[in-house]
Coordinates of C-alpha atoms and ligand atoms in Angstrom, one line a residue:
M7 CA 14.7 -45.9 3.1
K8 CA 14.9 -43.1 5.1
Y9 CA 11.6 -41.2 5.4
I10 CA 10.8 -37.5 6.6
L11 CA 7.4 -36.9 7.1
V12 CA 6.4 -33.2 7.0
S13 CA 3.3 -32.1 8.7
G14 CA 1.5 -28.8 9.1
G15 CA -0.2 -27.2 12.0
V16 CA -2.7 -24.0 13.1
I17 CA -3.5 -23.1 9.4
S18 CA -2.2 -24.2 6.2
G19 CA -0.5 -21.9 3.6
I20 CA 2.3 -21.0 5.5
G21 CA 5.2 -22.5 3.8
K22 CA 5.4 -26.1 4.1
G23 CA 6.1 -27.1 0.9
V24 CA 9.0 -24.8 0.9
I25 CA 10.2 -26.2 4.1
A26 CA 9.7 -29.6 2.7
S27 CA 11.6 -29.0 -0.4
S28 CA 14.7 -27.1 1.3
T29 CA 14.8 -30.1 3.4
G30 CA 14.8 -32.5 0.8
L31 CA 17.7 -30.1 -0.6
L32 CA 19.8 -30.1 2.3
L33 CA 20.0 -33.8 2.2
K34 CA 20.8 -33.3 -1.4
T35 CA 23.8 -31.4 -0.6
L36 CA 25.1 -34.7 1.5
G37 CA 25.0 -36.8 -1.5
Y38 CA 21.9 -38.6 -1.5
N39 CA 19.0 -38.9 -4.0
V40 CA 15.8 -37.5 -2.7
T41 CA 12.4 -38.1 -3.7
A42 CA 9.3 -36.6 -2.4
I43 CA 5.4 -37.5 -2.0
K44 CA 2.7 -35.0 -1.9
I45 CA -0.4 -36.1 0.6
D46 CA -3.7 -34.1 -0.9
P47 CA -6.6 -35.5 1.4
Y48 CA -9.1 -34.1 -1.1
M49 CA -11.8 -36.5 -2.7
N50 CA -10.7 -35.2 -6.2
I51 CA -8.7 -37.7 -8.1
D52 CA -6.1 -35.4 -8.9
A53 CA -5.7 -31.5 -9.2
G54 CA -7.1 -31.4 -12.9
T55 CA -10.4 -30.6 -12.3
M56 CA -10.0 -28.2 -9.6
S57 CA -10.0 -24.0 -10.4
P58 CA -6.8 -22.7 -10.0
T59 CA -8.2 -19.7 -8.4
E60 CA -9.4 -22.4 -5.5
H61 CA -6.0 -24.5 -5.0
G62 CA -3.4 -22.6 -6.8
E63 CA -1.9 -23.8 -10.3
V64 CA -2.2 -27.6 -11.8
F65 CA 1.2 -28.6 -11.8
V66 CA 1.5 -31.0 -14.8
L67 CA 4.2 -34.0 -14.5
D68 CA 6.0 -35.4 -17.5
D69 CA 3.5 -38.8 -17.2
G70 CA 0.7 -36.3 -18.0
G71 CA -0.3 -36.4 -14.1
E72 CA -1.9 -32.8 -13.1
A73 CA -0.4 -32.5 -9.7
D74 CA -0.5 -30.3 -6.6
L75 CA 1.5 -27.1 -6.9
D76 CA 4.1 -28.7 -4.4
L77 CA 5.2 -31.3 -7.1
G78 CA 6.9 -28.0 -9.1
N79 CA 8.6 -27.2 -5.9
Y80 CA 9.9 -30.3 -5.2
E81 CA 11.1 -30.6 -9.1
R82 CA 12.9 -27.3 -8.8
Y83 CA 14.4 -27.8 -5.7
L84 CA 15.5 -31.1 -6.0
N85 CA 16.2 -31.2 -9.4
V86 CA 13.9 -34.2 -10.1
T87 CA 11.3 -35.5 -12.3
L88 CA 8.3 -36.7 -10.7
G89 CA 5.5 -38.7 -11.8
R90 CA 1.6 -38.8 -11.2
D91 CA 1.9 -41.5 -8.4
N92 CA 4.0 -39.0 -6.3
N93 CA 0.7 -37.2 -5.5
I94 CA -1.6 -39.3 -3.5
T95 CA -5.3 -37.9 -3.0
T96 CA -8.1 -39.3 -0.9
G97 CA -9.6 -40.3 -4.5
K98 CA -6.8 -42.3 -5.6
I99 CA -6.6 -44.4 -2.3
Y100 CA -10.0 -45.3 -2.5
R101 CA -10.2 -45.8 -5.8
E102 CA -7.5 -48.2 -5.7
V103 CA -9.6 -50.0 -2.3
I104 CA -13.1 -50.2 -3.9
E105 CA -11.0 -51.5 -7.2
K106 CA -9.7 -54.0 -5.2
E107 CA -13.1 -55.0 -2.9
R108 CA -14.8 -55.0 -6.7
R109 CA -12.5 -57.8 -7.7
G110 CA -13.0 -59.8 -4.5
D111 CA -9.4 -59.4 -3.3
Y112 CA -10.1 -59.1 0.4
L113 CA -11.8 -62.5 0.4
G114 CA -15.1 -61.9 2.4
K115 CA -13.7 -59.3 4.9
T116 CA -15.5 -56.0 5.6
V117 CA -13.6 -53.2 4.2
Q118 CA -12.6 -50.7 6.6
V119 CA -10.9 -47.4 6.6
I120 CA -8.1 -49.4 9.3
P121 CA -6.7 -51.3 8.4
H122 CA -7.5 -51.4 4.8
V123 CA -7.2 -47.8 3.5
T124 CA -4.3 -47.2 6.2
D125 CA -2.7 -50.3 4.6
A126 CA -3.3 -49.0 0.7
I127 CA -1.6 -45.8 2.0
Q128 CA 1.4 -46.9 3.4
D129 CA 1.9 -49.7 0.6
W130 CA 1.5 -46.8 -2.0
V131 CA 4.3 -44.5 -0.3
E132 CA 6.4 -47.6 0.0
R133 CA 6.4 -48.4 -3.8
V134 CA 6.6 -44.8 -5.0
A135 CA 9.3 -44.2 -2.6
Q136 CA 11.8 -46.4 -4.8
V137 CA 10.8 -45.2 -8.3
P138 CA 14.0 -43.7 -9.4
V139 CA 13.2 -39.6 -10.1
D140 CA 16.6 -38.7 -12.1
E141 CA 18.6 -40.3 -15.1
S142 CA 20.9 -42.4 -12.7
G143 CA 17.9 -44.6 -12.6
E144 CA 18.8 -45.5 -9.2
A145 CA 16.3 -45.6 -6.2
P146 CA 16.4 -43.1 -3.8
E147 CA 17.8 -43.3 -0.2
V148 CA 15.2 -40.4 1.2
C149 CA 11.9 -39.7 0.6
I150 CA 10.1 -36.7 1.9
I151 CA 6.4 -37.2 2.4
E152 CA 4.2 -33.6 2.9
L153 CA 1.1 -34.0 4.3
G154 CA -1.6 -31.4 3.0
G155 CA -4.0 -29.3 5.4
T156 CA -3.4 -29.3 8.9
V157 CA -3.3 -32.4 11.6
G158 CA -6.7 -32.3 13.0
D159 CA -8.7 -31.9 9.9
I160 CA -11.4 -34.9 9.5
E161 CA -10.0 -35.7 5.9
S162 CA -6.5 -35.9 6.7
A163 CA -7.5 -38.6 9.5
P164 CA -6.8 -42.0 7.8
F165 CA -3.2 -40.4 6.4
V166 CA -2.5 -39.2 10.1
E167 CA -3.2 -42.9 11.0
A168 CA -1.3 -44.6 8.2
M169 CA 1.4 -42.5 9.0
R170 CA 1.4 -43.6 12.9
Q171 CA 1.5 -47.3 11.7
F172 CA 4.0 -46.4 9.3
Q173 CA 6.6 -45.7 11.9
F174 CA 6.9 -49.2 13.2
R175 CA 6.5 -50.9 9.6
V176 CA 9.6 -49.1 8.4
G177 CA 11.5 -48.8 12.2
K178 CA 12.4 -45.8 14.3
D179 CA 15.9 -45.2 12.4
N180 CA 14.3 -44.7 9.3
F181 CA 11.1 -42.3 10.0
A182 CA 11.2 -38.7 11.4
L183 CA 8.8 -36.1 11.7
L184 CA 9.0 -32.4 10.7
H185 CA 5.9 -30.6 12.2
V186 CA 5.5 -26.9 10.9
S187 CA 3.5 -24.3 13.1
L188 CA 3.0 -20.9 13.3
V189 CA 4.4 -18.4 15.7
P190 CA 2.2 -15.1 15.4
S191 CA 2.9 -12.0 16.3
I192 CA 0.1 -10.5 18.1
N193 CA 1.0 -6.2 19.1
G194 CA 4.4 -7.4 19.1
E195 CA 4.4 -10.2 21.2
L196 CA 5.4 -13.7 19.5
K197 CA 2.5 -16.3 20.8
T198 CA 3.4 -20.1 21.3
K199 CA 0.0 -20.9 22.2
P200 CA -1.3 -21.9 19.1
T201 CA 2.0 -24.1 18.4
Q202 CA 1.3 -25.6 21.8
A203 CA -2.2 -27.0 20.9
S204 CA -1.0 -27.9 17.5
I205 CA 1.5 -30.5 18.9
R206 CA -0.8 -31.5 21.7
D207 CA -3.0 -32.5 18.7
L208 CA -0.4 -34.3 16.9
R209 CA 0.6 -36.5 19.9
G210 CA -2.8 -37.5 20.6
L211 CA -2.7 -39.1 17.1
G212 CA 0.3 -41.2 17.9
L213 CA 2.8 -38.9 16.5
V214 CA 5.9 -37.4 17.8
P215 CA 7.6 -34.5 16.5
D216 CA 11.3 -34.7 16.1
L217 CA 11.4 -31.3 14.8
I218 CA 9.1 -27.8 14.9
A219 CA 9.4 -25.5 12.4
C220 CA 7.9 -22.5 13.5
R221 CA 7.0 -19.8 11.0
C222 CA 7.5 -16.5 12.5
P223 CA 7.6 -12.9 11.4
H224 CA 11.1 -12.5 12.4
A225 CA 13.8 -14.6 14.0
L226 CA 12.8 -16.1 17.3
P227 CA 14.2 -15.0 20.8
L228 CA 15.9 -17.9 23.0
S229 CA 12.9 -17.3 25.9
V230 CA 10.5 -18.2 22.6
T231 CA 12.0 -21.4 21.5
S232 CA 12.7 -22.6 25.5
K233 CA 8.9 -22.2 25.8
I234 CA 7.9 -24.1 23.0
S235 CA 10.6 -26.7 23.9
M236 CA 8.9 -27.1 27.3
F237 CA 5.4 -26.9 26.6
C238 CA 5.5 -29.1 23.5
H239 CA 8.2 -31.7 25.1
V240 CA 11.4 -31.5 22.6
A241 CA 15.2 -30.5 23.3
N242 CA 15.6 -27.1 22.2
E243 CA 17.8 -27.9 19.4
Q244 CA 14.2 -29.6 17.9
V245 CA 13.0 -26.1 17.6
L246 CA 13.4 -24.5 14.2
A247 CA 12.3 -20.7 13.6
V248 CA 11.7 -20.3 9.7
H249 CA 11.1 -16.4 9.7
D250 CA 10.3 -14.1 6.9
V251 CA 12.9 -13.8 4.5
S252 CA 13.4 -11.4 1.3
S253 CA 13.3 -14.4 -1.0
L254 CA 12.7 -18.3 -0.4
Y255 CA 16.1 -19.0 -1.9
H256 CA 17.4 -18.3 1.6
V257 CA 15.0 -21.0 3.4
P258 CA 17.7 -24.2 3.2
L259 CA 20.4 -22.3 4.7
L260 CA 18.1 -20.8 7.3
L261 CA 17.4 -24.5 8.1
K262 CA 20.8 -25.5 7.8
D263 CA 22.5 -22.3 9.9
Q264 CA 20.3 -24.1 13.0
G265 CA 21.5 -27.3 12.6
L266 CA 18.9 -29.5 10.7
I267 CA 21.5 -31.5 8.8
G268 CA 23.2 -32.3 11.9
F269 CA 20.1 -33.5 13.6
L270 CA 18.7 -35.5 10.8
R271 CA 21.8 -37.2 10.4
N272 CA 22.0 -38.3 14.1
R273 CA 18.0 -38.9 14.1
L274 CA 17.8 -41.6 11.4
K275 CA 21.6 -42.8 11.3
L276 CA 22.2 -41.2 7.8
D277 CA 25.8 -42.2 8.2
D278 CA 25.0 -46.1 8.1
V279 CA 23.6 -45.5 4.4
R280 CA 26.6 -45.5 2.3
I281 CA 27.1 -43.5 -0.8
A282 CA 29.6 -43.0 -3.3
E283 CA 32.5 -40.3 -2.9
S284 CA 31.6 -38.7 -6.4
R285 CA 27.9 -38.3 -4.9
Q286 CA 29.1 -36.2 -2.0
A287 CA 31.1 -34.2 -4.0
R288 CA 28.1 -33.4 -6.3
G289 CA 26.1 -32.7 -3.1
N290 CA 28.9 -30.4 -2.0
K291 CA 28.8 -28.6 -5.4
L292 CA 25.2 -28.3 -4.9
L293 CA 25.4 -26.5 -1.2
T294 CA 27.8 -23.8 -3.0
M295 CA 25.9 -23.1 -6.0
W296 CA 22.9 -22.7 -4.1
K297 CA 24.7 -20.5 -1.8
D298 CA 26.0 -18.3 -4.7
L299 CA 22.3 -18.1 -6.2
T300 CA 20.8 -16.8 -2.9
I301 CA 23.5 -14.3 -2.6
S302 CA 23.6 -13.1 -6.4
Y303 CA 19.5 -12.9 -6.0
D304 CA 19.7 -10.1 -3.5
R305 CA 22.7 -8.3 -5.2
L306 CA 20.1 -7.7 -8.3
F307 CA 19.1 -3.7 -8.7
D308 CA 18.4 -3.4 -12.5
K309 CA 14.6 -4.2 -13.0
V310 CA 12.8 -5.7 -15.6
S311 CA 9.2 -5.2 -15.9
I312 CA 6.9 -7.9 -16.9
C313 CA 3.1 -7.3 -17.2
L314 CA 0.9 -10.8 -16.4
V315 CA -2.5 -10.4 -18.4
G316 CA -4.4 -13.1 -16.9
K317 CA -8.0 -14.1 -15.5
Y318 CA -6.6 -16.0 -12.2
T319 CA -5.1 -13.2 -10.9
S320 CA -6.8 -13.0 -7.8
L321 CA -4.8 -15.9 -6.1
Q322 CA -1.0 -15.4 -7.2
D323 CA -0.6 -19.3 -6.6
S324 CA -2.8 -20.0 -9.9
Y325 CA 0.5 -19.0 -11.8
T326 CA 3.7 -20.0 -9.3
S327 CA 5.6 -22.0 -12.2
V328 CA 5.1 -18.8 -14.7
I329 CA 6.8 -16.8 -11.5
K330 CA 9.3 -19.0 -10.9
S331 CA 10.4 -19.4 -14.4
L332 CA 10.4 -15.5 -15.1
E333 CA 12.4 -15.3 -11.5
H334 CA 15.0 -17.8 -12.8
A335 CA 15.4 -16.1 -16.1
A336 CA 15.5 -12.7 -14.4
M337 CA 18.3 -13.8 -12.6
Q338 CA 20.2 -15.3 -15.3
C339 CA 19.9 -11.6 -17.1
G340 CA 20.9 -10.2 -13.7
R341 CA 17.9 -8.2 -13.5
K342 CA 15.4 -8.1 -10.5
L343 CA 11.9 -9.0 -11.8
Q344 CA 9.1 -6.9 -11.3
I345 CA 5.8 -8.5 -12.5
T346 CA 2.6 -5.9 -12.6
W347 CA -1.0 -8.0 -12.5
V348 CA -3.4 -7.1 -14.6
E349 CA -6.8 -9.2 -14.7
A350 CA -7.4 -9.4 -18.4
S351 CA -11.1 -8.3 -18.2
D352 CA -10.0 -4.9 -16.9
L353 CA -8.2 -4.5 -20.1
E354 CA -12.1 -4.8 -22.1
L355 CA -14.4 -1.9 -23.5
E356 CA -17.0 -2.8 -20.9
A357 CA -14.5 -2.0 -18.0
Q358 CA -14.1 1.6 -19.6
H359 CA -17.8 2.2 -18.6
D360 CA -18.0 0.0 -15.5
R361 CA -14.7 0.2 -14.0
P362 CA -12.9 2.9 -15.1
K363 CA -10.2 3.5 -12.3
E364 CA -9.4 -0.1 -13.1
F365 CA -9.5 0.0 -16.8
H366 CA -7.0 2.9 -17.2
A367 CA -4.8 0.9 -14.4
A368 CA -4.7 -2.0 -16.5
W369 CA -3.8 -0.1 -19.5
Q370 CA -1.1 2.1 -17.9
A371 CA 0.5 -1.4 -16.9
V372 CA 0.4 -2.7 -20.0
C373 CA 1.4 0.0 -21.4
T374 CA 4.7 0.9 -19.5
A375 CA 5.7 -2.6 -19.2
N376 CA 9.0 -3.9 -20.9
G377 CA 7.3 -7.4 -21.4
I378 CA 4.0 -8.8 -21.6
L379 CA 2.9 -12.4 -20.9
V380 CA -0.3 -14.2 -21.5
P381 CA -0.2 -17.7 -19.3
G382 CA -2.4 -20.7 -19.5
G383 CA -6.2 -20.5 -19.2
F384 CA -9.7 -21.7 -19.9
G385 CA -13.2 -20.0 -21.1
L386 CA -14.1 -16.9 -22.5
R387 CA -13.9 -14.7 -19.4
G388 CA -11.3 -11.9 -19.7
T389 CA -9.9 -13.3 -23.5
E390 CA -10.9 -10.2 -25.3
G391 CA -8.6 -8.3 -23.2
M392 CA -5.8 -10.5 -23.7
I393 CA -6.2 -10.0 -27.7
A394 CA -6.1 -6.3 -26.8
A395 CA -2.6 -6.7 -24.8
A396 CA -1.2 -9.0 -27.6
K397 CA -2.2 -6.2 -30.2
W398 CA -0.3 -3.8 -28.3
A399 CA 2.7 -6.2 -28.0
R400 CA 2.7 -7.0 -31.7
E401 CA 2.3 -3.6 -33.0
K402 CA 4.2 -1.7 -30.2
K403 CA 6.9 -4.1 -30.7
V404 CA 7.3 -5.0 -27.0
P405 CA 8.1 -8.7 -26.1
Y406 CA 5.5 -10.9 -26.1
L407 CA 5.3 -14.5 -24.5
G408 CA 1.9 -16.4 -25.0
I409 CA 1.5 -19.8 -23.2
C410 CA -0.8 -22.3 -24.2
L411 CA -3.9 -20.1 -24.2
G412 CA -1.6 -17.3 -24.1
F413 CA -0.6 -18.7 -27.9
Q414 CA -4.0 -19.2 -29.2
I415 CA -4.8 -15.7 -28.2
A416 CA -1.6 -14.5 -30.1
V417 CA -3.1 -16.5 -33.2
I418 CA -6.6 -15.1 -32.9
E419 CA -4.9 -11.3 -32.7
F420 CA -3.0 -11.8 -35.9
C421 CA -5.8 -13.5 -37.7
R422 CA -8.1 -10.6 -36.9
N423 CA -5.8 -7.7 -37.1
V424 CA -3.4 -8.9 -39.8
L425 CA -5.3 -11.0 -41.9
G426 CA -8.6 -9.0 -41.6
L427 CA -10.5 -12.0 -40.4
K428 CA -12.6 -9.8 -38.2
D429 CA -14.6 -12.4 -36.2
A430 CA -11.5 -14.9 -35.8
H431 CA -12.1 -16.8 -32.4
S432 CA -11.3 -19.9 -30.8
A433 CA -13.9 -22.4 -30.8
E434 CA -13.7 -22.9 -27.6
L435 CA -14.6 -19.4 -26.8
L436 CA -17.1 -18.6 -29.2
E437 CA -18.5 -21.7 -31.0
S438 CA -20.5 -20.1 -33.9
T439 CA -17.5 -18.1 -34.7
P440 CA -17.2 -17.9 -38.7
H441 CA -13.2 -18.3 -38.5
P442 CA -12.6 -20.8 -36.4
V443 CA -8.9 -20.3 -36.0
V444 CA -8.6 -22.6 -33.1
I445 CA -10.2 -25.8 -32.8
F446 CA -11.2 -28.6 -30.3
M447 CA -8.5 -31.7 -30.9
P448 CA -10.2 -34.6 -32.6
E449 CA -9.0 -37.2 -29.7
I450 CA -10.1 -35.4 -27.1
S451 CA -13.4 -36.6 -25.1
K452 CA -16.4 -34.0 -24.9
T453 CA -17.8 -35.8 -22.2
H454 CA -15.3 -36.3 -19.4
L455 CA -13.0 -33.1 -17.8
G456 CA -10.6 -35.4 -15.7
G457 CA -7.4 -36.3 -16.9
T458 CA -8.5 -36.0 -20.4
M459 CA -6.9 -33.4 -22.3
R460 CA -3.8 -33.6 -24.1
L461 CA -1.4 -34.1 -21.1
G462 CA 2.0 -34.3 -20.4
L463 CA 5.5 -34.3 -22.3
R464 CA 5.6 -34.0 -25.8
P465 CA 7.9 -33.4 -28.4
T466 CA 8.1 -30.5 -30.7
V467 CA 9.9 -30.8 -34.2
F468 CA 11.8 -27.5 -35.3
Q469 CA 10.9 -27.3 -38.9
P470 CA 13.4 -26.8 -41.7
N471 CA 14.7 -23.6 -42.5
T472 CA 14.1 -22.1 -39.2
E473 CA 17.5 -21.3 -37.8
W474 CA 16.5 -18.0 -37.6
S475 CA 14.3 -18.4 -34.7
A476 CA 15.1 -16.9 -31.3
V477 CA 13.4 -19.6 -29.2
R478 CA 14.8 -22.6 -31.4
Q479 CA 18.4 -20.7 -31.0
L480 CA 17.7 -20.5 -27.0
Y481 CA 17.3 -24.5 -27.1
A482 CA 20.7 -24.8 -28.4
N483 CA 19.9 -25.0 -32.0
A484 CA 18.0 -28.3 -31.1
D485 CA 15.9 -30.0 -33.9
V486 CA 13.5 -31.9 -31.5
I487 CA 12.3 -30.1 -28.2
W488 CA 10.2 -31.9 -25.3
E489 CA 7.9 -29.9 -23.1
R490 CA 4.8 -30.3 -21.2
H491 CA 1.3 -29.9 -22.7
R492 CA -2.2 -29.6 -21.1
H493 CA -5.2 -28.7 -24.0
R494 CA -8.0 -29.4 -25.4
Y495 CA -7.7 -26.9 -28.3
E496 CA -5.0 -26.4 -31.5
V497 CA -4.8 -23.8 -33.9
N498 CA -6.7 -24.9 -37.1
P499 CA -4.7 -26.4 -39.6
A500 CA -6.8 -24.9 -42.7
Y501 CA -5.7 -21.2 -41.5
V502 CA -2.0 -22.3 -41.0
Q503 CA -0.5 -21.3 -44.5
Q504 CA -2.2 -17.8 -44.3
V505 CA -0.9 -17.1 -41.3
E506 CA 2.7 -18.2 -42.2
K507 CA 2.5 -16.1 -45.4
A508 CA 1.6 -13.1 -43.6
G509 CA 4.5 -13.4 -41.0
L510 CA 3.9 -15.6 -38.0
A511 CA 5.7 -18.6 -38.5
F512 CA 5.0 -21.8 -36.9
V513 CA 8.7 -22.9 -36.2
G514 CA 7.7 -26.0 -34.0
R515 CA 5.0 -28.6 -34.7
D516 CA 4.4 -31.7 -33.3
E517 CA 6.1 -35.1 -34.4
R518 CA 3.7 -35.5 -37.6
G519 CA 4.1 -31.9 -38.3
E520 CA 0.6 -31.3 -38.2
R521 CA -0.1 -29.6 -34.9
M522 CA 1.2 -26.0 -34.6
Q523 CA 3.3 -25.7 -31.2
V524 CA 5.3 -22.7 -31.6
A525 CA 4.8 -19.5 -33.3
E526 CA 7.4 -16.8 -33.6
L527 CA 6.8 -13.9 -35.6
Q528 CA 9.6 -12.3 -37.5
G529 CA 11.0 -9.1 -37.2
H530 CA 9.9 -8.4 -33.9
P531 CA 12.5 -8.0 -31.3
Y532 CA 10.4 -11.3 -29.5
F533 CA 6.9 -12.4 -30.1
V534 CA 6.5 -16.0 -29.0
G535 CA 3.6 -18.5 -28.3
L536 CA 4.2 -21.8 -27.1
Q537 CA 0.9 -24.7 -27.0
A538 CA 3.3 -26.2 -24.6
H539 CA 3.7 -25.0 -20.7
P540 CA 7.5 -24.8 -20.4
E541 CA 7.2 -23.4 -17.2
F542 CA 6.8 -26.9 -15.7
C543 CA 10.7 -27.4 -16.5
T544 CA 12.3 -24.3 -15.2
R545 CA 15.1 -24.8 -12.9
P546 CA 16.7 -21.7 -10.7
L547 CA 19.9 -22.6 -12.2
N548 CA 18.7 -23.8 -15.9
P549 CA 15.9 -21.5 -16.8
S550 CA 13.2 -22.6 -19.0
P551 CA 14.6 -21.0 -22.6
A552 CA 11.2 -19.6 -23.8
F553 CA 11.1 -17.3 -20.7
L554 CA 14.7 -16.6 -20.7
G555 CA 14.3 -15.4 -24.2
F556 CA 11.4 -13.3 -23.0
I557 CA 13.1 -11.7 -20.3
A558 CA 16.0 -11.2 -22.2
A559 CA 14.1 -9.4 -24.7
A560 CA 12.7 -7.0 -22.1
A561 CA 16.1 -6.4 -21.0
G562 CA 17.5 -5.8 -24.0
V563 CA 20.1 -8.5 -23.6
L564 CA 18.6 -11.0 -25.9
P565 CA 21.8 -11.8 -28.2
E566 CA 23.9 -12.3 -25.5
Q567 CA 21.9 -15.0 -23.7
I568 CA 21.1 -16.8 -27.2
K569 CA 25.0 -17.2 -27.2
R570 CA 24.9 -18.4 -23.7
Q571 CA 22.5 -21.2 -24.5
A572 CA 24.7 -22.6 -27.1
N573 CA 25.4 -25.3 -24.4
Y574 CA 21.9 -25.7 -22.8
E575 CA 20.7 -29.0 -21.6
P576 CA 17.6 -30.0 -20.5
P577 CA 16.7 -30.6 -16.9
H578 CA 16.6 -34.4 -17.5
P579 CA 17.4 -34.9 -21.4
K580 CA 16.3 -38.7 -21.1
A581 CA 13.4 -38.2 -19.1
H582 CA 11.0 -39.4 -21.7
L583 CA 13.0 -42.5 -21.9
H584 CA 12.3 -43.9 -18.6
M585 CA 8.4 -43.0 -18.9
E586 CA 7.5 -46.3 -20.2
N587 CA 8.0 -47.7 -16.6
R588 CA 5.4 -45.3 -15.7
D589 CA 1.7 -46.6 -16.1
V590 CA 1.0 -44.1 -18.9
P591 CA -0.2 -46.0 -22.3
Q592 CA -0.6 -42.8 -24.5
V593 CA 3.1 -41.7 -23.5
E594 CA 4.6 -44.8 -25.4
V595 CA 3.1 -44.1 -28.3
V596 CA 4.9 -40.4 -28.2
T597 CA 7.9 -42.1 -27.7
E598 CA 8.1 -44.8 -30.9
Q599 CA 6.7 -41.8 -32.9
V600 CA 9.8 -39.6 -31.9
A601 CA 12.1 -42.5 -32.5
K602 CA 10.6 -42.0 -36.1
V603 CA 11.3 -38.6 -36.3
T604 CA 14.6 -39.2 -35.3
V605 CA 15.2 -41.7 -37.7
A606 CA 13.6 -39.3 -40.6
Ligands
LIG26 N1 -8.1 -23.4 -22.8 C1 -7.2 -24.0 -24.0 C2 -7.2 -25.1 -24.3 O1 -7.9 -26.1 -23.9 C3 -6.0 -23.7 -23.5 C4 -5.5 -24.3 -22.4 C5 -4.3 -23.9 -21.4 O2 -4.1 -22.7 -21.2 N2 -4.0 -24.8 -20.5 O3 -6.7 -25.4 -25.5

């Protein structure tokens, strides 16, 4: 196993995840199987209990793991399926060490950060790196380890120390370090001092950079790279400039042009790792596809405008996968994506009095968009605004896509304004409602919030006589589809008949037919809601069908795209079959139920 540690200096949020994923992608173009591990040095066990406005979107994995959004980058760039263990946190490591201590496994020793915590980290990395991440079922040859935060933080100290030891555990030829730093431009002058200081910190902790990737506003002149090379004690070829680019798809090519592949090949003696010719050919094909993708993305001119009505719009990272899904779909439709962000509460009546400017701007955005999207979310704030936006979309026949909360919102709106159930609401948002059309799911814990939702890959079964459904056709007319879920509430079965009679059809349901999972309005260009989060399984060259339909309808090309989808295959058609290897008891049940579904 070859390990590439990607660390960061100066400040966080400068694109370490993208550089790490791009490095993995380049190694995939050589034919290697690449996996990834993200280390988050916070105390939370996982990202599930964290606010999206604090840390960006919570990415959901097949096995129900609630992870950092970088795992999404890895899945999309490397076209792999990761599990919860691919995201290490301080909380997880300490929990493991403390559980071991309570069992008495340390045989009377004093349990300390070094060696017990640092050993636990290294064992974890070595174990998880071996886990197959695609349907080939083969163990990867390369593992990218991304260390979150910046080197020098108190939080990351045990991980930095673990990695210092790790380079000796696995041997020099099997471990390389790529450090991502910032070269800011101050009054037009590129400053290298922060990079120098950050490399000094790194070396002081016993880690030696093999490559320094400098994030910078524009390409670095030779004088600057030479300076970094001299002061940071590395050769010129070890300094890479990652300047701002028109799209992130350029980053792998930018790294490739600066010799990243050649360097790692030598440094890690990659040629000693034999891989089959067929895999090399697959790698070459991937590189060509990626180049084509980058070029065609730059050549998009016709626009499609989407209005995203959410409640975490203050941090766009809260919706990373949604944005990626829209982008991938727009690319397939040959359109340049234009997103307008609307803070849902700005659409509400109070806003008209309190913040008239925001109110009018928000409605202007909703009324002029080609499509309206209401993504996932929790809690009451902004939901009346979302309901108003869904009403506009339904009545004016503007394409609508509701994801999770957005699906529930569409149902509430329909019940209120079509069925005339005036006070229809979700029990999550107003417990005392006389018409709880969305209710708490019986199996969910009311006392514990961490990891207790209905999580991970679940089947949706299309109902009989739903061949007309655009969503179903976009999934190549499948009987069963698998998407990832993350919710506590569901559509109240007591209202289903009434809703369907009035035209909103629950075309997709769970394996027992009891839980409503996909709604679609007949006679509308595209009015679709999904209880699942299909955004977590999109790929640049294989967009999520539900998003594709939405963008295609917004761009007026739905019939063509439906035809094109006849050969659609999900990124990993058999991913759920591998999941019993992963430590998630509730998923086994799901697999059995699906076996039942298939037999039936
Ligand atoms: N709050 C809703 C629920 O728990 C929707 C969740 C979501 O959008 N992820 O069911």
